[in-house]
Short mmCIF file of C-alpha atoms in Angstrom, two decimals:
data_model
loop_
_atom_site.label_atom_id
_atom_site.label_comp_id
_atom_site.label_asym_id
_atom_site.label_seq_id
_atom_site.Cartn_x
_atom_site.Cartn_y
_atom_site.Cartn_z
CA GLY A 17 -5.19 -11.68 9.17
CA LEU A 18 -7.35 -8.54 9.70
CA GLY A 19 -6.42 -6.19 12.51
CA VAL A 20 -10.22 -5.58 12.96
CA ASN A 21 -10.43 -9.33 13.94
CA GLY A 22 -7.64 -9.13 16.42
CA ALA A 23 -4.80 -10.52 14.26
CA MET A 24 -1.43 -9.76 15.70
CA PRO A 25 1.10 -7.78 13.69
CA HIS A 26 4.61 -9.03 13.06
CA SER A 27 6.23 -5.58 13.45
CA ILE A 28 6.16 -2.54 15.64
CA ILE A 29 7.10 1.18 15.14
CA LYS A 30 8.93 3.10 17.82
CA ASP A 31 8.87 6.84 17.02
CA ASP A 32 9.78 9.49 19.62
CA ILE A 33 9.13 12.40 17.19
CA GLY A 34 5.77 11.56 15.53
CA ILE A 35 4.30 8.65 13.63
CA TYR A 36 4.82 7.74 9.88
CA TYR A 37 1.16 8.19 8.94
CA ASP A 38 0.84 11.75 10.42
CA ALA A 39 1.78 14.16 7.67
CA THR A 40 0.79 17.09 9.76
CA CYS A 41 4.19 16.93 11.64
CA PRO A 42 7.68 15.33 11.21
CA SER A 43 8.36 11.79 12.29
CA GLN A 44 11.35 9.58 13.01
CA LEU A 45 10.94 8.11 9.60
CA GLU A 46 11.35 11.43 7.91
CA LYS A 47 14.46 12.01 10.02
CA ILE A 48 15.87 8.70 8.89
CA ILE A 49 15.14 9.57 5.31
CA GLN A 50 16.58 13.09 5.45
CA GLU A 51 19.84 11.66 7.00
CA CYS A 52 20.17 8.42 5.14
CA SER A 53 23.06 7.62 2.68
CA TYR A 54 22.75 3.96 1.87
CA ASN A 55 25.58 1.96 0.31
CA LYS A 56 25.45 -0.62 -2.33
CA GLY A 57 25.08 -3.56 0.11
CA GLU A 58 22.09 -1.95 1.81
CA ILE A 59 20.55 -1.13 -1.57
CA ASP A 60 20.92 -4.73 -2.60
CA ARG A 61 19.49 -6.00 0.65
CA ALA A 62 16.34 -3.82 0.12
CA LYS A 63 16.02 -5.09 -3.44
CA ARG A 64 16.20 -8.79 -2.25
CA CYS A 65 13.52 -8.10 0.29
CA ILE A 66 11.28 -6.31 -2.23
CA ASP A 67 11.80 -9.26 -4.63
CA LYS A 68 10.92 -11.81 -2.06
CA ILE A 69 7.83 -9.98 -0.88
CA LYS A 70 6.71 -9.77 -4.48
CA LYS A 71 7.69 -13.37 -5.27
CA TYR A 72 5.65 -14.77 -2.31
CA ARG A 73 2.86 -12.14 -2.68
CA LEU A 74 3.18 -10.86 0.87
CA THR A 75 0.97 -7.87 1.77
CA LYS A 76 -0.52 -6.14 4.73
CA TYR A 77 -3.25 -8.86 5.07
CA ASN A 78 -2.24 -12.22 4.19
CA THR A 79 -5.61 -14.05 4.38
CA THR A 80 -6.04 -14.86 0.66
CA LEU A 81 -4.19 -15.86 -2.40
CA GLN A 82 -7.23 -15.44 -4.69
CA ALA A 83 -5.80 -14.08 -7.88
CA PHE A 84 -7.38 -11.43 -10.12
CA SER A 85 -7.10 -11.87 -13.93
CA ASN A 86 -8.00 -9.63 -16.71
CA ASN A 87 -10.79 -11.90 -17.78
CA LEU A 88 -12.71 -10.62 -14.75
CA ILE A 89 -12.68 -7.12 -16.06
CA HIS A 90 -16.00 -6.21 -17.77
CA GLY A 91 -15.74 -4.90 -21.29
CA HIS A 92 -12.67 -4.05 -23.29
CA PHE A 93 -10.62 -0.87 -22.63
CA ASN A 94 -7.25 0.44 -23.71
CA LYS A 95 -6.21 1.05 -20.09
CA VAL A 96 -7.10 -0.12 -16.69
CA VAL A 97 -6.90 2.12 -13.52
CA LEU A 98 -7.22 0.91 -9.92
CA VAL A 99 -8.86 3.17 -7.33
CA VAL A 100 -8.09 2.02 -3.73
CA ASP A 101 -10.83 2.52 -1.22
CA GLN A 102 -10.13 2.66 2.60
CA ARG A 103 -11.97 1.87 5.74
CA LEU A 104 -14.20 4.56 7.02
CA GLY A 105 -12.50 6.15 10.07
CA ASP A 106 -9.03 5.09 9.12
CA THR A 107 -6.66 7.42 11.07
CA SER A 108 -4.29 7.65 8.24
CA ILE A 109 -6.87 9.73 6.30
CA PRO A 110 -7.16 12.83 8.42
CA TYR A 111 -3.50 12.59 9.45
CA GLY A 112 -2.74 12.18 5.73
CA MET A 113 -4.24 15.55 5.12
CA ALA A 114 -7.42 14.12 3.42
CA SER A 115 -11.09 13.38 4.29
CA SER A 116 -14.08 11.41 3.09
CA ASP A 117 -14.59 14.06 0.36
CA THR A 118 -11.07 13.27 -0.99
CA PHE A 119 -12.27 9.83 -2.10
CA ASP A 120 -15.11 11.34 -4.15
CA TYR A 121 -12.65 13.76 -5.72
CA MET A 122 -10.09 11.03 -6.37
CA LEU A 123 -12.72 8.90 -8.23
CA GLU A 124 -13.84 11.90 -10.29
CA CYS A 125 -10.21 12.58 -11.23
CA ALA A 126 -9.60 9.02 -12.17
CA ILE A 127 -12.56 8.98 -14.44
CA SER A 128 -11.90 12.38 -15.97
CA GLU A 129 -8.12 11.88 -16.41
CA ASN A 130 -8.56 8.40 -18.02
CA PRO A 131 -11.63 8.82 -20.19
CA GLN A 132 -11.01 5.61 -22.33
CA ALA A 133 -10.06 3.45 -19.24
CA LYS A 134 -11.83 0.88 -17.08
CA ILE A 135 -11.84 2.10 -13.57
CA LEU A 136 -11.57 -0.76 -10.96
CA ILE A 137 -12.56 0.25 -7.40
CA LYS A 138 -11.07 -1.97 -4.72
CA THR A 139 -13.13 -2.23 -1.55
CA HIS A 140 -11.21 -2.46 1.74
CA PRO A 141 -10.82 -5.94 3.27
CA ASP A 142 -12.17 -4.68 6.43
CA ALA A 143 -15.51 -3.90 4.70
CA ILE A 144 -15.52 -7.19 2.88
CA LEU A 145 -14.51 -9.61 5.72
CA GLY A 146 -14.55 -7.42 8.95
CA GLY A 147 -18.00 -5.90 8.84
CA LYS A 148 -16.70 -2.37 8.69
CA LYS A 149 -17.61 0.44 6.23
CA SER A 150 -15.67 1.98 3.47
CA HIS A 151 -16.11 5.19 1.39
CA PHE A 152 -17.56 3.96 -1.86
CA THR A 153 -20.53 2.01 -0.69
CA GLN A 154 -23.00 4.54 -2.27
CA TYR A 155 -21.55 3.96 -5.80
CA TYR A 156 -22.69 1.41 -8.31
CA ASP A 157 -21.16 -0.38 -11.26
CA ASP A 158 -21.57 1.24 -14.67
CA GLU A 159 -19.91 0.87 -18.14
CA HIS A 160 -16.59 2.62 -16.94
CA CYS A 161 -16.56 1.70 -13.20
CA GLN A 162 -16.35 -1.88 -11.74
CA PHE A 163 -16.35 -2.53 -8.01
CA LEU A 164 -14.22 -5.39 -6.67
CA ARG A 165 -16.08 -6.66 -3.84
CA GLN A 166 -14.07 -9.89 -3.30
CA GLU A 167 -10.67 -9.88 -1.55
CA TYR A 168 -8.09 -10.45 -4.24
CA ASP A 169 -4.37 -10.77 -3.84
CA PRO A 170 -3.15 -7.19 -4.41
CA TRP A 171 -0.06 -8.35 -6.51
CA SER A 172 -2.35 -9.92 -9.01
CA LEU A 173 -4.34 -6.69 -9.27
CA PHE A 174 -1.12 -4.77 -10.03
CA GLU A 175 -0.31 -7.20 -12.83
CA ASN A 176 -3.54 -6.22 -14.53
CA VAL A 177 -3.66 -2.52 -14.16
CA ASP A 178 -1.71 0.39 -15.51
CA HIS A 179 -2.17 3.17 -12.92
CA VAL A 180 -3.14 3.16 -9.24
CA TYR A 181 -4.95 6.00 -7.44
CA VAL A 182 -4.71 6.11 -3.65
CA VAL A 183 -5.37 8.55 -0.76
CA SER A 184 -3.15 7.11 1.88
CA SER A 185 -3.41 3.29 1.58
CA LEU A 186 -0.26 1.17 1.99
CA MET A 187 -1.34 -0.44 -1.24
CA GLY A 188 0.18 2.65 -2.94
CA PHE A 189 3.63 1.60 -1.76
CA GLU A 190 3.04 -2.01 -2.83
CA ALA A 191 2.02 -0.63 -6.24
CA LEU A 192 5.32 1.23 -6.38
CA MET A 193 7.07 -2.07 -5.58
CA SER A 194 5.24 -3.34 -8.61
CA GLN A 195 6.55 -0.48 -10.79
CA LYS A 196 3.22 1.01 -11.26
CA VAL A 197 2.38 4.72 -11.66
CA VAL A 198 0.85 5.85 -8.37
CA THR A 199 -1.19 9.01 -7.82
CA CYS A 200 -1.65 10.08 -4.14
CA PHE A 201 -4.44 12.37 -3.06
CA GLY A 202 -3.30 12.28 0.55
CA ALA A 203 0.18 12.48 1.99
CA PRO A 204 1.23 8.82 3.05
CA PHE A 205 4.76 8.23 4.09
CA TYR A 206 5.94 7.27 0.60
CA ALA A 207 4.65 10.35 -1.16
CA GLY A 208 6.75 13.45 -1.69
CA TRP A 209 9.93 11.64 -2.42
CA GLY A 210 9.88 11.65 -6.25
CA LEU A 211 8.32 8.36 -6.63
CA THR A 212 4.57 9.26 -6.89
CA ASP A 213 2.29 11.70 -8.61
CA ASP A 214 1.32 13.85 -5.59
CA ARG A 215 -1.73 16.04 -5.42
CA ILE A 216 -0.59 17.43 -2.07
CA SER A 217 2.88 18.79 -1.49
CA LEU A 218 4.85 19.06 1.69
CA SER A 219 7.80 21.55 1.70
CA ARG A 220 9.78 19.50 4.20
CA LYS A 221 9.93 16.49 1.83
CA ASN A 222 12.73 17.85 -0.27
CA LYS A 223 14.81 14.79 -1.11
CA ILE A 224 14.55 12.49 -4.12
CA LEU A 225 14.81 8.74 -3.24
CA SER A 226 14.99 5.55 -5.13
CA LEU A 227 12.44 2.82 -4.24
CA GLU A 228 15.11 0.77 -2.44
CA GLU A 229 16.27 3.67 -0.33
CA LEU A 230 12.68 4.39 0.72
CA PHE A 231 12.11 0.73 1.43
CA TYR A 232 15.29 0.48 3.49
CA ALA A 233 14.41 3.65 5.54
CA ALA A 234 10.77 2.49 6.22
CA TYR A 235 10.96 -1.29 6.40
CA ILE A 236 14.43 -1.81 7.79
CA ASP A 237 15.71 1.23 9.74
CA TYR A 238 12.30 2.35 11.01
CA SER A 239 10.52 -0.95 11.66
CA HIS A 240 11.26 -3.54 14.41
CA TYR A 241 10.19 -7.25 13.71
CA ILE A 242 9.42 -10.30 15.87
CA ASN A 243 9.33 -13.94 15.28
CA PRO A 244 5.97 -15.04 16.72
CA GLN A 245 7.02 -18.63 17.25
CA LYS A 246 10.26 -17.76 19.23
CA HIS A 247 8.78 -14.54 20.77
CA GLU A 248 12.15 -12.91 19.84
CA LYS A 249 13.20 -9.88 17.86
CA CYS A 250 14.42 -10.66 14.43
CA GLN A 251 15.46 -9.06 11.25
CA ILE A 252 13.04 -8.43 8.29
CA GLU A 253 14.26 -11.39 6.39
CA GLU A 254 13.29 -13.75 9.19
CA ALA A 255 9.91 -12.06 9.55
CA ILE A 256 9.30 -12.47 5.80
CA ASN A 257 10.06 -16.19 6.00
CA CYS A 258 7.71 -16.49 9.11
CA LEU A 259 4.90 -14.95 7.27
CA ILE A 260 5.42 -17.15 4.37
CA ALA A 261 5.56 -20.35 6.40
CA MET A 262 2.47 -19.24 8.50
CA ARG A 263 0.42 -18.46 5.51
CA ASN A 264 1.36 -21.66 3.60
CA SER A 265 0.33 -23.65 6.66
CA GLU A 266 -3.18 -22.06 7.00
CA ILE A 267 -4.25 -21.51 3.27
#
């Protein structure tokens, strides 16, 4: 569910250096990444988790399985680009070295860099379902840009787009898991490691990672999970299974 509506998370971060979404200073996650050297078993474990998350279409918010399909795209274009909006006031934006103006610039770049493409603009779920504001409310649909004002399953969006533009949204990492080209206009935790097209560079991020290495660092070594039924700590695999079961019982 939506955090803005009080839904409880299934994981927690414990960081005694900084926090993963604050690019202005180091974090425990960055320390893990700089020191990591994962073996084949760990890489295979990360890949299994990624594959299961994709198979069961788990995401940050699991309130909908409504699928997006290409027949919902207005007009015919040779390329489809997804621009991801975020909630106004999201802390990860200023700590990700961005601002509200960054969203305008990102959209301008998406249009100018992809002149023959359809630009899909995804409104944040908090703005759709939670009564909050996002950044692109002043824009309107035209022949090149199309707003997605319904809450679609992100994985179905990735299946219908070629390129994803983000500021600091977690959807950028989910798009990487879907093997999409991702351009970052902020500095989220997954940027700067050789996986994304970055418009902001951080000199302290000087290591090239595979997707599985970054997933293991962020989702397994850095994160702590809980089984909400048992009220006990658990491994990521059990948390994934809990989310699948809870969502299937509610949708």
